[in-house]
Amino acid sequence: SVMALSGCGKEEAKQAAPAPGGIPNPLRVATEGAYPPYNMVDASGNLIGFEIDMMKDVCKRMGTECQFIAQAWDGMIPALQAGRFDAIVAGMSITEERLAAVDFSKGYTTTPAYLVSTNANPLQEADYGIERIDLTEISPDEQAALDKIKGLLKGKVLGVQTSTIHANFADTYLADVVDIRRYETQENLALDLQTGRVEVGLADAITWNAFLQRPEGKDFSYFGPGFDGGLFGRGQGIAIAKGRPELLAALDKAIADMKADGTMKNLSVQWFGFDSSMP
Amino acid sequence: MLDLLRFGSEGWGDEIASGAVMTLLVAVSAYLVGLFLGSGAAAAKLSGPAPLRWLAALYTTVVRGVPALLVIWLLFFGGSGLVTWVATLFGYGGRVELSAFAVGVAAVGIVSGAYATEVIRGAVRAVPKGQLEAARALGMGRLLILRRILVPQALRYALPGLGNVWQMTLKDTTLVSVVSLAELMRQAYLGMQSTRQPFLFYVTAAILYMVMTTCSEALFRALSRRADRGVRRAVSN
Amino acid sequence: MNVEMILSALPTLFAGAFVTVQLVVLSLLLGFALALAVAFGRLSSNRVISGITGAYVFLFRSTPLLVQIFLIYYGLGQFESIRESFLWPVLREAYWCAIIALTLNTAAYTGEILRGGIQAIPFGQIEAARALGMSRPLLYRRIVLPQALRTILPAYGNEMIQMVQATSLASAITLVELTGAARTIASRSFQPVEMFVIAGALYLAMTFVITQGVRWAEKKTATG
Amino acid sequence: MSPVPIVSGSVPAVEVEALHKRFGDNEVLKGVSLNAAEGEVVALIGSSGSGKSTLLRCINLLEIPDDGIVRIGGEQIAMKRGRHGMMPADGRQVERIRQRCGMVFQSFNLWTHMTVLENIIEAPVHVLKQPKDQAIAKAEALLAKVGLSAKRDAYPAQMSGGQQQRAAIARMLAMEPKVMLFDEPTSALDPELVGEVLKVIRDLATEGATMLIVTHEMAFAREVSHKVVFLHQGRIEEQGTPADLFGNPKSERCRQFLSRDAQR
Amino acid sequence: MSPVPIVSGSVPAVEVEALHKRFGDNEVLKGVSLNAAEGEVVALIGSSGSGKSTLLRCINLLEIPDDGIVRIGGEQIAMKRGRHGMMPADGRQVERIRQRCGMVFQSFNLWTHMTVLENIIEAPVHVLKQPKDQAIAKAEALLAKVGLSAKRDAYPAQMSGGQQQRAAIARMLAMEPKVMLFDEPTSALDPELVGEVLKVIRDLATEGATMLIVTHEMAFAREVSHKVVFLHQGRIEEQGTPADLFGNPKSERCRQFLSRDAQR
Ligand SMILES: Nc1ncnc2c1ncn2[C@@H]1O[C@H](COP(=O)(O)OP(=O)(O)OP(=O)(O)O)[C@@H](O)[C@H]1O
Ligand SMILES: Nc1ncnc2c1ncn2[C@@H]1O[C@H](COP(=O)(O)OP(=O)(O)OP(=O)(O)O)[C@@H](O)[C@H]1O
Ligand SMILES: [Mg+2]
Ligand SMILES: [Mg+2]
């Protein structure tokens, strides 16, 4: 994959004619199938994962049928705009950039972002004095911790996954002190942590958990506080083409209901091992 | 670990195999499209009227100039619109959806054709003039000369270059996963992400690609041997 | 379209384009030198040499370039012994890994093209040179290569253009060349379309330079 | 020995009028006019570079003349003004005329990807649509005639110069053209084979074929032709019967050209 | 006219002993032995396919003989047993010998990517390391000698057959070889030019060059050579002075071969 033209072709965003009531039946849902445990494919080629279970429930609540389409990440947003399907459920974070191209439902999951380095790194020993930094409104304590982190990271190489909220965070808060390396996949970032080409990595907790639990990850640990809110604040949502208010409202209602009756939490515990559903 | 590659519902073997078949289908069809386009564009460049020559030059420059992925996207998202528009001209009302396969083949074929154009053009230029003159002097028509003299002789010069284009086409098929075609690389990627066994799946995919290229190399070598009949070589291998 | 934003992005894009040009030029130069060796190796009557070069060509033509870049960048980095060797200062850098991968890749393809061009030279042309007592190196330098280069120009033009495209894969190993720069700005500025249009235009410009160069060379080597 | 008498001379089989041809600045043909009656054998002589090959090539339109008229069997080749000067108006007509008007090249131009036999049957089978076995039978007869039966399945690269030249002659004869253009058909042949070719040409002339033969061998020209044409610097300097032209050349230039030969 | 007297004949300049060469099943040379003294001009005649070109090509190792010995200026070309039969033991030696032993090909083989002048100076400048301007001066003199000054900057594809042949002769002469192999050097030349070439060859012979000339023109062979060799089916059937061989051929086959020529 050479270029990610997400957001391209706004002018061709003519959707298929909306069904009566704005909810198509079946609802064509695109997912990547390669982002466990959010969505993945089992050995017989079936889509499974947290989002698949969640979306089936959402569809049921909306009184329609889900029809899943496995689609590579790169073409998703343009294909949505071209009307090839009605929704994307693919662990897609809600960002300003994407909001310019598509609409998002309310967020359904969120996970804090963490920095990771080798166990032997002096960064592990430092005292940061705080567990979480909420970027929505930064308190003096949080600002102090942030400054301390920037001081310690000065001149180091930081790896992030390209075009993610973590990359945005690094660009916004750390660009002046670190050398940012961008990776296509989280796997590659992990590999370069092992070779030592990057000293520090930044990603979300679910991704790190998967790495730290594997044998290759045994020499690595989190350090410093977790980050959420602000840039990270909106979590993952269902993307739909712009100009479909009925569908958006129905999705939002279904998600809110699932949060309210605990379904979302149960699914999260079942797939992630902890509750990462958004309040 | 190799259990993962079993066929049936427990293993990934059938998925990978179907991906390989899809890759081959797309690659072969696209290559044929490319050869067709390439021959046409090469003919235009070599001896077409000015407008056709310019068109062919535009085609090869632009298509080789932008990333292949972009060509695929343009066709995928613009292609349906275009076909629909053409269909309305002929009085058809509804929206025409192009199949992902057609779009993938067309896109990869268009890219492949742009490269094939140059290979074919160079090969035709390399055929000694006397060989064609002898055919003309016997009253052979353009098509007959093309079929009986020019193509067999140009093949000698074109085969190595066309082999390169085939290799490129085969690898460009990985791009069609963006139009939701489940080709080999995509299936391997899915399997790898879902099982967290990157090594197994990448090696499997690589071996399958190599099997395909080995077979096609053998085919090209056989073609070369046939095309080179009667050639006396000072440099041989 | 935000003109100011685009203007502010231009320096980064041009810096990226400069890296791309470096990658293209360096790997094409090195690759061509290696390709000559590969072509001669393939044509050698020594079975060991032709076998080894044949295997090399097969390996690099039959696997995707991305995989080759990954193997050189991530794969070699896996080995403790390499990380401790004198090679590491070079292999540590994405820049040199990209150049190595691109060079090895283009050398395989170019070697194949060259071999075809060399074999296509009419028998008599080489005999005439032999009969005048030319040594093998002289024969190759003065007769074989000039004639081979003339016939392979279009095919080699293809290869050069593909190298321009291929450099974009270097962004996969964190190198900020033209595509990488465009992506970085795009994800920050929320104006992807403009960025990619500009990047696309720059790529097109490089391709155009190459096609014109090939045309010029073809004209210059035309002989009646 | 002298050439066979001309069988029929009513309509000129080949007519060339005021033919001009230039390559860049170099005007190679400067207004050449020439007739050959049906069954007539015309020998073209002249020094190297005088335009003999170019004249033959213009007659069957392998080279497009810049000006002038060519008629084959009374049929004028229609020309029109094209992108780069003149060009034939009707491609079909040119093909038809070329079928009736065979040529043997100075450099043979046998197709390198075909054996001798394949070279010979190619045009009869694909242009004249003769059945393949019939074409093969005829090709074998022709190969025997030029003494090449043993080389039937050899590729051109495996043959000696003289063998290639004979194969090229056989390839042309297989089309049974009414008009034949020979560009130095005996240059690679030894005296014995020259004699054979001479015999073949005589036979063909008796059967009514018209021939234009470029040659450097004056003895051959004298024996084979009804008319000898001396070309000098793109112009016809002199023409006449062999007896006249060789015996009593009128122009200074022609005398000089022939004197070298007489010395030997 | 008869050839110039041989200047020196002490050491044979070319010696061939029991040369054998086969292509597949076809034995083309069946044990040929041949001597040429320094300054001697040997004409090789024989029918098409008799192995004349192959013999010349074996002498400067363009074709590797299957068996036999070749000595140039007393130096024997060392051979060894290779993967596919015999091969030269020392590439350097072969190169050195080829520099002293020039060849003009039946099909000229001018390099298509160079102009005539470039073709001629190529080997003197790059093989003999002559200064370029000196090589050019000599090339121009040679071009004038063969009447090609006007074609100095033309590419081979833009030249007539005879012009190419003369350029090929000039290319060989520029190397000033001691031994010269000509494969039908006059096939594309008119009588006038044949006379010129004859003159050139005489001059060279006076200067001590040894020449082996394949030719189909008996008159030319008679005038140019000290010795005529008649090759038949891969064997030397007869050799002798021109006067003897042409005047009084001993073998039946040779008589027959020559009779055709005499008839004319
Ligand atoms: N490369 C080759 N492969 C197979 N056979 C060959 C090859 N070269 C020559 N021959 C055969 O060897 C024989 C002798 O060829 P050669 O060229 O020596 O003849 P020649 O005496 O020069 O004849 P000509 O006067 O026609 O040139 C011919 O029968 C020819 O077909
Ligand atoms: N394609 C070409 N481009 C430029 N000049 C050419 C071309 N073909 C021929 N000429 C020139 O035209 C002139 C006549 O050439 P042509 O081949 O007709 O001569 P010719 O009479 O056949 O000579 P020869 O007896 O040597 O074959 C020559 O001076 C030649 O250099
Ligand atoms: Mg001529
Ligand atoms: Mg010969």
GROMACS .gro file of C-alpha atoms in nm, chain A:
model
  279
    1SER     CA    1   0.000   0.000   0.000
    2VAL     CA    2   0.149   0.325  -0.108
    3MET     CA    3  -0.086   0.606  -0.028
    4ALA     CA    4  -0.371   0.636   0.215
    5LEU     CA    5  -0.613   0.866   0.045
    6SER     CA    6  -0.860   0.869   0.330
    7GLY     CA    7  -1.100   1.151   0.270
    8CYS     CA    8  -1.052   1.158  -0.100
    9GLY     CA    9  -1.343   1.193  -0.334
   10LYS     CA   10  -1.582   1.397  -0.126
   11GLU     CA   11  -1.751   1.506  -0.444
   12GLU     CA   12  -1.852   1.154  -0.532
   13ALA     CA   13  -2.016   1.091  -0.198
   14LYS     CA   14  -2.353   1.001  -0.342
   15GLN     CA   15  -2.494   0.726  -0.122
   16ALA     CA   16  -2.722   0.451  -0.229
   17ALA     CA   17  -3.082   0.560  -0.189
   18PRO     CA   18  -3.170   0.537   0.182
   19ALA     CA   19  -3.419   0.269   0.272
   20PRO     CA   20  -3.750   0.375   0.428
   21GLY     CA   21  -3.684   0.505   0.772
   22GLY     CA   22  -3.319   0.555   0.681
   23ILE     CA   23  -3.214   0.208   0.802
   24PRO     CA   24  -3.117  -0.019   0.513
   25ASN     CA   25  -3.193  -0.387   0.538
   26PRO     CA   26  -2.954  -0.559   0.524
   27LEU     CA   27  -2.706  -0.311   0.666
   28ARG     CA   28  -2.377  -0.353   0.478
   29VAL     CA   29  -2.096  -0.332   0.732
   30ALA     CA   30  -1.728  -0.318   0.636
   31THR     CA   31  -1.460  -0.444   0.869
   32GLU     CA   32  -1.094  -0.522   0.828
   33GLY     CA   33  -1.083  -0.873   0.974
   34ALA     CA   34  -0.722  -0.825   1.078
   35TYR     CA   35  -0.732  -0.632   1.404
   36PRO     CA   36  -0.774  -0.879   1.684
   37PRO     CA   37  -0.949  -0.888   1.913
   38TYR     CA   38  -1.166  -0.615   1.762
   39ASN     CA   39  -1.222  -0.801   1.436
   40MET     CA   40  -1.051  -1.101   1.281
   41VAL     CA   41  -1.109  -1.409   1.073
   42ASP     CA   42  -1.113  -1.763   1.208
   43ALA     CA   43  -0.967  -2.066   1.038
   44SER     CA   44  -1.285  -2.133   0.845
   45GLY     CA   45  -1.291  -1.781   0.708
   46ASN     CA   46  -1.566  -1.646   0.937
   47LEU     CA   47  -1.544  -1.298   1.082
   48ILE     CA   48  -1.528  -1.295   1.458
   49GLY     CA   49  -1.428  -1.055   1.731
   50PHE     CA   50  -1.557  -0.795   1.975
   51GLU     CA   51  -1.687  -0.566   1.706
   52ILE     CA   52  -1.857  -0.843   1.515
   53ASP     CA   53  -2.052  -0.952   1.823
   54MET     CA   54  -2.125  -0.593   1.912
   55MET     CA   55  -2.243  -0.503   1.565
   56LYS     CA   56  -2.473  -0.805   1.542
   57ASP     CA   57  -2.635  -0.684   1.861
   58VAL     CA   58  -2.658  -0.329   1.730
   59CYS     CA   59  -2.828  -0.449   1.414
   60LYS     CA   60  -3.073  -0.657   1.612
   61ARG     CA   61  -3.162  -0.356   1.820
   62MET     CA   62  -3.217  -0.151   1.504
   63GLY     CA   63  -3.439  -0.422   1.360
   64THR     CA   64  -3.222  -0.502   1.066
   65GLU     CA   65  -2.979  -0.766   0.945
   66CYS     CA   66  -2.598  -0.717   0.937
   67GLN     CA   67  -2.410  -0.812   0.622
   68PHE     CA   68  -2.034  -0.804   0.683
   69ILE     CA   69  -1.783  -0.724   0.415
   70ALA     CA   70  -1.412  -0.785   0.475
   71GLN     CA   71  -1.223  -0.496   0.322
   72ALA     CA   72  -0.862  -0.382   0.337
   73TRP     CA   73  -0.806  -0.084   0.566
   74ASP     CA   74  -0.673   0.144   0.296
   75GLY     CA   75  -0.980   0.172   0.077
   76MET     CA   76  -1.240   0.182   0.350
   77ILE     CA   77  -1.337   0.546   0.381
   78PRO     CA   78  -1.346   0.620   0.010
   79ALA     CA   79  -1.552   0.306  -0.051
   80LEU     CA   80  -1.792   0.413   0.222
   81GLN     CA   81  -1.827   0.750   0.054
   82ALA     CA   82  -1.884   0.582  -0.279
   83GLY     CA   83  -2.178   0.396  -0.127
   84ARG     CA   84  -2.027   0.050  -0.145
   85PHE     CA   85  -2.142  -0.015   0.211
   86ASP     CA   86  -2.332   0.162   0.486
   87ALA     CA   87  -2.100   0.152   0.786
   88ILE     CA   88  -1.745   0.082   0.896
   89VAL     CA   89  -1.682  -0.103   1.220
   90ALA     CA   90  -1.309  -0.157   1.229
   91GLY     CA   91  -1.163  -0.025   1.552
   92MET     CA   92  -1.160   0.315   1.388
   93SER     CA   93  -1.079   0.600   1.621
   94ILE     CA   94  -1.290   0.911   1.592
   95THR     CA   95  -1.056   1.189   1.478
   96GLU     CA   96  -1.102   1.540   1.346
   97GLU     CA   97  -0.946   1.438   1.019
   98ARG     CA   98  -1.191   1.156   0.962
   99LEU     CA   99  -1.485   1.365   1.082
  100ALA     CA  100  -1.419   1.593   0.789
  101ALA     CA  101  -1.495   1.304   0.560
  102VAL     CA  102  -1.750   1.087   0.742
  103ASP     CA  103  -1.985   1.088   1.041
  104PHE     CA  104  -1.919   0.881   1.352
  105SER     CA  105  -2.152   0.726   1.604
  106LYS     CA  106  -2.082   0.777   1.974
  107GLY     CA  107  -1.764   0.600   2.081
  108TYR     CA  108  -1.800   0.244   2.210
  109THR     CA  109  -1.452   0.162   2.339
  110THR     CA  110  -1.152   0.357   2.457
  111THR     CA  111  -0.815   0.261   2.592
  112PRO     CA  112  -0.544   0.482   2.738
  113ALA     CA  113  -0.216   0.524   2.554
  114TYR     CA  114   0.111   0.419   2.714
  115LEU     CA  115   0.482   0.461   2.660
  116VAL     CA  116   0.694   0.144   2.653
  117SER     CA  117   1.068   0.081   2.679
  118THR     CA  118   1.302  -0.200   2.785
  119ASN     CA  119   1.300  -0.296   3.150
  120ALA     CA  120   1.664  -0.191   3.176
  121ASN     CA  121   1.600   0.162   3.055
  122PRO     CA  122   1.652   0.436   3.320
  123LEU     CA  123   1.319   0.582   3.208
  124GLN     CA  124   1.153   0.296   3.397
  125GLU     CA  125   1.302   0.410   3.728
  126ALA     CA  126   1.194   0.775   3.715
  127ASP     CA  127   0.910   0.892   3.941
  128TYR     CA  128   0.638   1.062   3.741
  129GLY     CA  129   0.410   1.121   4.042
  130ILE     CA  130   0.085   1.056   3.858
  131GLU     CA  131  -0.102   0.759   3.703
  132ARG     CA  132  -0.315   0.918   3.430
  133ILE     CA  133  -0.303   1.238   3.229
  134ASP     CA  134  -0.640   1.352   3.095
  135LEU     CA  135  -0.569   1.580   2.804
  136THR     CA  136  -0.916   1.736   2.798
  137GLU     CA  137  -0.815   1.978   3.070
  138ILE     CA  138  -0.456   1.963   3.186
  139SER     CA  139  -0.411   2.033   3.558
  140PRO     CA  140  -0.084   2.179   3.697
  141ASP     CA  141   0.012   1.833   3.832
  142GLU     CA  142  -0.044   1.680   3.494
  143GLN     CA  143   0.146   1.961   3.324
  144ALA     CA  144   0.442   1.897   3.558
  145ALA     CA  145   0.440   1.526   3.475
  146LEU     CA  146   0.416   1.605   3.103
  147ASP     CA  147   0.713   1.841   3.131
  148LYS     CA  148   0.911   1.581   3.319
  149ILE     CA  149   0.841   1.324   3.049
  150LYS     CA  150   0.946   1.570   2.778
  151GLY     CA  151   1.267   1.641   2.968
  152LEU     CA  152   1.355   1.274   3.001
  153LEU     CA  153   1.265   1.191   2.638
  154LYS     CA  154   1.474   1.473   2.498
  155GLY     CA  155   1.686   1.357   2.203
  156LYS     CA  156   1.543   1.005   2.205
  157VAL     CA  157   1.383   0.817   1.917
  158LEU     CA  158   1.009   0.757   1.962
  159GLY     CA  159   0.814   0.509   1.750
  160VAL     CA  160   0.444   0.536   1.670
  161GLN     CA  161   0.207   0.381   1.420
  162THR     CA  162   0.152   0.609   1.127
  163SER     CA  163  -0.175   0.803   1.087
  164THR     CA  164  -0.300   0.713   1.433
  165ILE     CA  165  -0.410   0.927   1.724
  166HIS     CA  166  -0.083   0.831   1.889
  167ALA     CA  167   0.109   0.984   1.603
  168ASN     CA  168  -0.107   1.294   1.639
  169PHE     CA  169  -0.028   1.306   2.008
  170ALA     CA  170   0.344   1.277   1.944
  171ASP     CA  171   0.329   1.548   1.679
  172THR     CA  172   0.136   1.780   1.907
  173TYR     CA  173   0.311   1.732   2.240
  174LEU     CA  174   0.653   1.579   2.177
  175ALA     CA  175   0.765   1.681   1.830
  176ASP     CA  176   1.006   1.944   1.960
  177VAL     CA  177   1.203   1.704   2.180
  178VAL     CA  178   1.199   1.360   2.014
  179ASP     CA  179   1.277   1.214   1.676
  180ILE     CA  180   0.951   1.055   1.564
  181ARG     CA  181   0.960   0.736   1.357
  182ARG     CA  182   0.638   0.627   1.189
  183TYR     CA  183   0.553   0.260   1.135
  184GLU     CA  184   0.294   0.107   0.906
  185THR     CA  185   0.195  -0.150   1.164
  186GLN     CA  186   0.226  -0.202   1.532
  187GLU     CA  187   0.415  -0.525   1.460
  188ASN     CA  188   0.692  -0.334   1.289
  189LEU     CA  189   0.719  -0.088   1.574
  190ALA     CA  190   0.753  -0.380   1.814
  191LEU     CA  191   1.027  -0.531   1.597
  192ASP     CA  192   1.227  -0.210   1.600
  193LEU     CA  193   1.191  -0.181   1.976
  194GLN     CA  194   1.364  -0.518   1.986
  195THR     CA  195   1.646  -0.415   1.752
  196GLY     CA  196   1.697  -0.098   1.952
  197ARG     CA  197   1.645   0.132   1.658
  198VAL     CA  198   1.376   0.301   1.864
  199GLU     CA  199   1.405   0.344   2.237
  200VAL     CA  200   1.049   0.429   2.323
  201GLY     CA  201   0.716   0.328   2.172
  202LEU     CA  202   0.372   0.482   2.210
  203ALA     CA  203   0.045   0.293   2.153
  204ASP     CA  204  -0.276   0.195   2.330
  205ALA     CA  205  -0.295  -0.051   2.614
  206ILE     CA  206  -0.477  -0.325   2.427
  207THR     CA  207  -0.211  -0.335   2.159
  208TRP     CA  208   0.073  -0.327   2.412
  209ASN     CA  209  -0.086  -0.603   2.620
  210ALA     CA  210  -0.073  -0.837   2.325
  211PHE     CA  211   0.296  -0.760   2.274
  212LEU     CA  212   0.407  -0.763   2.637
  213GLN     CA  213   0.249  -1.104   2.692
  214ARG     CA  214   0.441  -1.263   2.409
  215PRO     CA  215   0.795  -1.400   2.471
  216GLU     CA  216   0.952  -1.120   2.265
  217GLY     CA  217   0.786  -0.866   2.490
  218LYS     CA  218   0.916  -1.000   2.818
  219ASP     CA  219   1.203  -0.748   2.834
  220PHE     CA  220   0.967  -0.452   2.794
  221SER     CA  221   0.734  -0.261   3.026
  222TYR     CA  222   0.515   0.044   3.049
  223PHE     CA  223   0.653   0.353   3.212
  224GLY     CA  224   0.502   0.688   3.304
  225PRO     CA  225   0.136   0.775   3.318
  226GLY     CA  226  -0.133   0.666   3.071
  227PHE     CA  227  -0.287   0.926   2.845
  228ASP     CA  228  -0.649   0.978   2.749
  229GLY     CA  229  -0.907   1.249   2.689
  230GLY     CA  230  -0.842   1.542   2.459
  231LEU     CA  231  -0.684   1.409   2.144
  232PHE     CA  232  -0.763   1.053   2.250
  233GLY     CA  233  -1.097   1.142   2.392
  234ARG     CA  234  -1.350   1.013   2.148
  235GLY     CA  235  -1.264   0.644   2.137
  236GLN     CA  236  -1.364   0.409   1.856
  237GLY     CA  237  -1.690   0.464   1.671
  238ILE     CA  238  -1.896   0.339   1.380
  239ALA     CA  239  -1.833   0.542   1.067
  240ILE     CA  240  -2.111   0.617   0.819
  241ALA     CA  241  -2.135   0.846   0.519
  242LYS     CA  242  -2.233   1.204   0.584
  243GLY     CA  243  -2.597   1.310   0.554
  244ARG     CA  244  -2.770   1.005   0.702
  245PRO     CA  245  -2.913   1.144   1.031
  246GLU     CA  246  -3.168   0.864   1.085
  247LEU     CA  247  -2.905   0.594   1.062
  248LEU     CA  248  -2.670   0.791   1.288
  249ALA     CA  249  -2.942   0.841   1.549
  250ALA     CA  250  -3.037   0.475   1.541
  251LEU     CA  251  -2.674   0.365   1.587
  252ASP     CA  252  -2.622   0.609   1.873
  253LYS     CA  253  -2.935   0.485   2.045
  254ALA     CA  254  -2.837   0.122   2.010
  255ILE     CA  255  -2.490   0.188   2.151
  256ALA     CA  256  -2.626   0.390   2.439
  257ASP     CA  257  -2.870   0.108   2.520
  258MET     CA  258  -2.594  -0.151   2.513
  259LYS     CA  259  -2.386   0.055   2.749
  260ALA     CA  260  -2.681   0.109   2.978
  261ASP     CA  261  -2.781  -0.258   3.007
  262GLY     CA  262  -2.420  -0.380   3.053
  263THR     CA  263  -2.401  -0.570   2.723
  264MET     CA  264  -2.109  -0.358   2.611
  265LYS     CA  265  -1.916  -0.421   2.931
  266ASN     CA  266  -1.975  -0.797   2.910
  267LEU     CA  267  -1.856  -0.812   2.553
  268SER     CA  268  -1.549  -0.609   2.643
  269VAL     CA  269  -1.456  -0.837   2.930
  270GLN     CA  270  -1.518  -1.139   2.709
  271TRP     CA  271  -1.286  -1.019   2.429
  272PHE     CA  272  -1.033  -0.790   2.598
  273GLY     CA  273  -1.015  -0.931   2.945
  274PHE     CA  274  -1.109  -0.596   3.102
  275ASP     CA  275  -1.372  -0.329   3.063
  276SER     CA  276  -1.271  -0.086   2.798
  277SER     CA  277  -1.623   0.032   2.709
  278MET     CA  278  -1.671   0.404   2.711
  279PRO     CA  279  -1.880   0.563   2.974
   0.00000   0.00000   0.00000
